[in-house]
């Protein structure tokens, strides 16, 4: 047998899975559903070790040995022989949202379960295993133990704010069954010691290991089920005068109709489109972690292929194969299914930004525009006018070629109108300053205003043909506009407007280009060809050669390696299941039948041509149906009851981990981009605001360079050369922590400084300060002389006289008031908590008796004299011992 022992982060509670290895093809898993303490697990493993030895007392041939240590189970998979278990053996922290860590899978391990004695070998097993492992799980797969990555922040926080009365009516589990690593912030009951928590079902469209967990979902406790997403996750720190604001970008790639560029186009029969990615930008004040007390904001937008039956034939080996419509769809059946999904998840309005070409000598991209317009026009006939789908066509390629038009200015106008219609999510009401001094743009903002803040209703859906380069730039402009509103809603800027060439926008642009590079590699086989700087027309001449290389890389990937990648994705997602007597995966002429279920069997239910939406969706618009309180949505939730002292709901212990030894490697493993370190100019005395417009050569990147060019910068330091280094042609990683090459043109700015700063890898910190220390003239604008002038001394003497006379006036007025009380005269009470507060003296405020007692008890405890414990202290200590050791 295999025994899987899983624990909570504090390693105080354990569960045990038993996997039978005697079955050659079946998966037999036993979960006793019991929660063990650390002592009980040690005794259990000791008994197993003792009982499985060949001879009693013989330690050499122990019957129990550790096979592998892992961070989670991806799932179980079977090809033609027995089952494999896929384990996460290495992880890296990528982001943090309200104390909930998000990890990237760094390495995995596949272990064959059946014993060699019962193994029935098959000649094609090794080939299937190789195809399955072509899906690189160490590349852009993410998971979290305590945060639901398949849902948006708005959904997760809206579910947590459900009325308490609804939770009390739900059936709660016993305390033994309520243990769960999924740690949501609970909802306190009125006056009791119980705390309710909610665990929601994941949104399976964005879960990539749902099929791998299907075999064990009903057999094991839900704590064992770890859901992973594919896409992108990046986080950067925006420092606003020392106040940390975390900007997080999460992209969820759909697991439905997933595949590579030319092999997956359009939509399938269920309304799932190719290259569908939901991008969410989350902004929050990192100084307060709690979801209930902190300030959180998010904005969601979507990209995806045009929802029609269309494809491109790549057998012709052309760079741009002709677009063909595979099926006539006069009643927009596929588009109706797709937009119905969006209405349920996002509400209304749904805004389509179509960036494909409108005018062409030979009809190519325009075929898609004409069909999409016809589909949207047909579907809008039956929707209420206030909830109609909004269609915005804009030929981005035509505007890019024009020298008179600024592409990003036009996109900014579109972005403003889109954000005003959809609004965004924020979990706190409007600040008082925005009510006193309302902004015109703020008053026109859409969405849904509730007592706890604002909700985003509706979504922007952006598409071009590939949904890569043009789409990423358009999404960046919409995200930049939404970011300004998010910062304004949190009270961080005075107007909802952000300009280019500020530290905040540069940081956001780098995050979005890492995001675009990663998604482009997954779908197209190369990084972005056209970036934001390309459309701003400020890209350097070296960028053109890189664009050509990325184009060739994309063409090579599409022509030679995409078919193998598509087979791997089909096998990993369970679209194709190997079986005896069926054709093998590599023998299929096409995978069209695997993704279009209606080609193999006729559907029993037929959707209406006019009422094409799901029942109940229209009733709640503009709110999304998935977030309203109804019986259908409550069935997706699991309500649990905790004691208020249990570790699962203690976010402080979860985040700071006081129970384990801290190491620098783990504490500082999340090396996120910092606006002050990486983007702010290194001149002392310059405006530190991240919202100040900088010159192109005024940026931290121009001095420090990116991670790929640090060695060149050190070499410059040694040789004191003033000429810029030649542009590096090294491959740029698409990881969220690496620079995506967007700021390499700023390297030339190094030459404008006489002594570039050396990037020290050791403790050579003294050498960095030689450029930091500057004169007081540069810092303050004046030179401080040794002896003040006579005029300055006269002003200072007058200032002291004013203070002394003010003090005398205060004392005389107090004596006068004490002799003759004036009841009918208004007494002005000073705002300060100090009784005497002026330039002459300050009297400390009085401390109440309880504060003094607490302070004295603290001093006595430091000396070893402990105070007697009260009844509440004993109760708290008893609960702590019971939860930790019993």
PDB file of C-alpha atoms in Angstrom, residues 35 136 187 224 311 383 393 455 502 543 670 710 758 848 850 859:
ATOM      1  CA  UNK A  35      -8.556  13.949  11.840  1.00  0.00           C
ATOM      2  CA  UNK A 136       4.756  21.187 -18.749  1.00  0.00           C
ATOM      3  CA  UNK A 187     -18.822  35.182   9.749  1.00  0.00           C
ATOM      4  CA  UNK A 224      -7.396  16.549  -0.483  1.00  0.00           C
ATOM      5  CA  UNK A 311     -11.136  27.672 -38.974  1.00  0.00           C
ATOM      6  CA  UNK A 383     -33.024  41.026 -25.116  1.00  0.00           C
ATOM      7  CA  UNK A 393     -15.915  47.653 -34.121  1.00  0.00           C
ATOM      8  CA  UNK A 455     -19.934  45.794  -7.843  1.00  0.00           C
ATOM      9  CA  UNK A 502       4.758  57.717 -14.613  1.00  0.00           C
ATOM     10  CA  UNK A 543      12.814  46.134 -31.493  1.00  0.00           C
ATOM     11  CA  UNK A 670       8.512  36.566  -3.419  1.00  0.00           C
ATOM     12  CA  UNK A 710      22.998  43.155 -14.743  1.00  0.00           C
ATOM     13  CA  UNK A 758      27.022  48.797  -9.506  1.00  0.00           C
ATOM     14  CA  UNK A 848      -6.666  55.718  32.332  1.00  0.00           C
ATOM     15  CA  UNK A 850      -6.843  50.122  33.078  1.00  0.00           C
ATOM     16  CA  UNK A 859       6.653  45.263  33.437  1.00  0.00           C
TER      17      UNK A 859
END
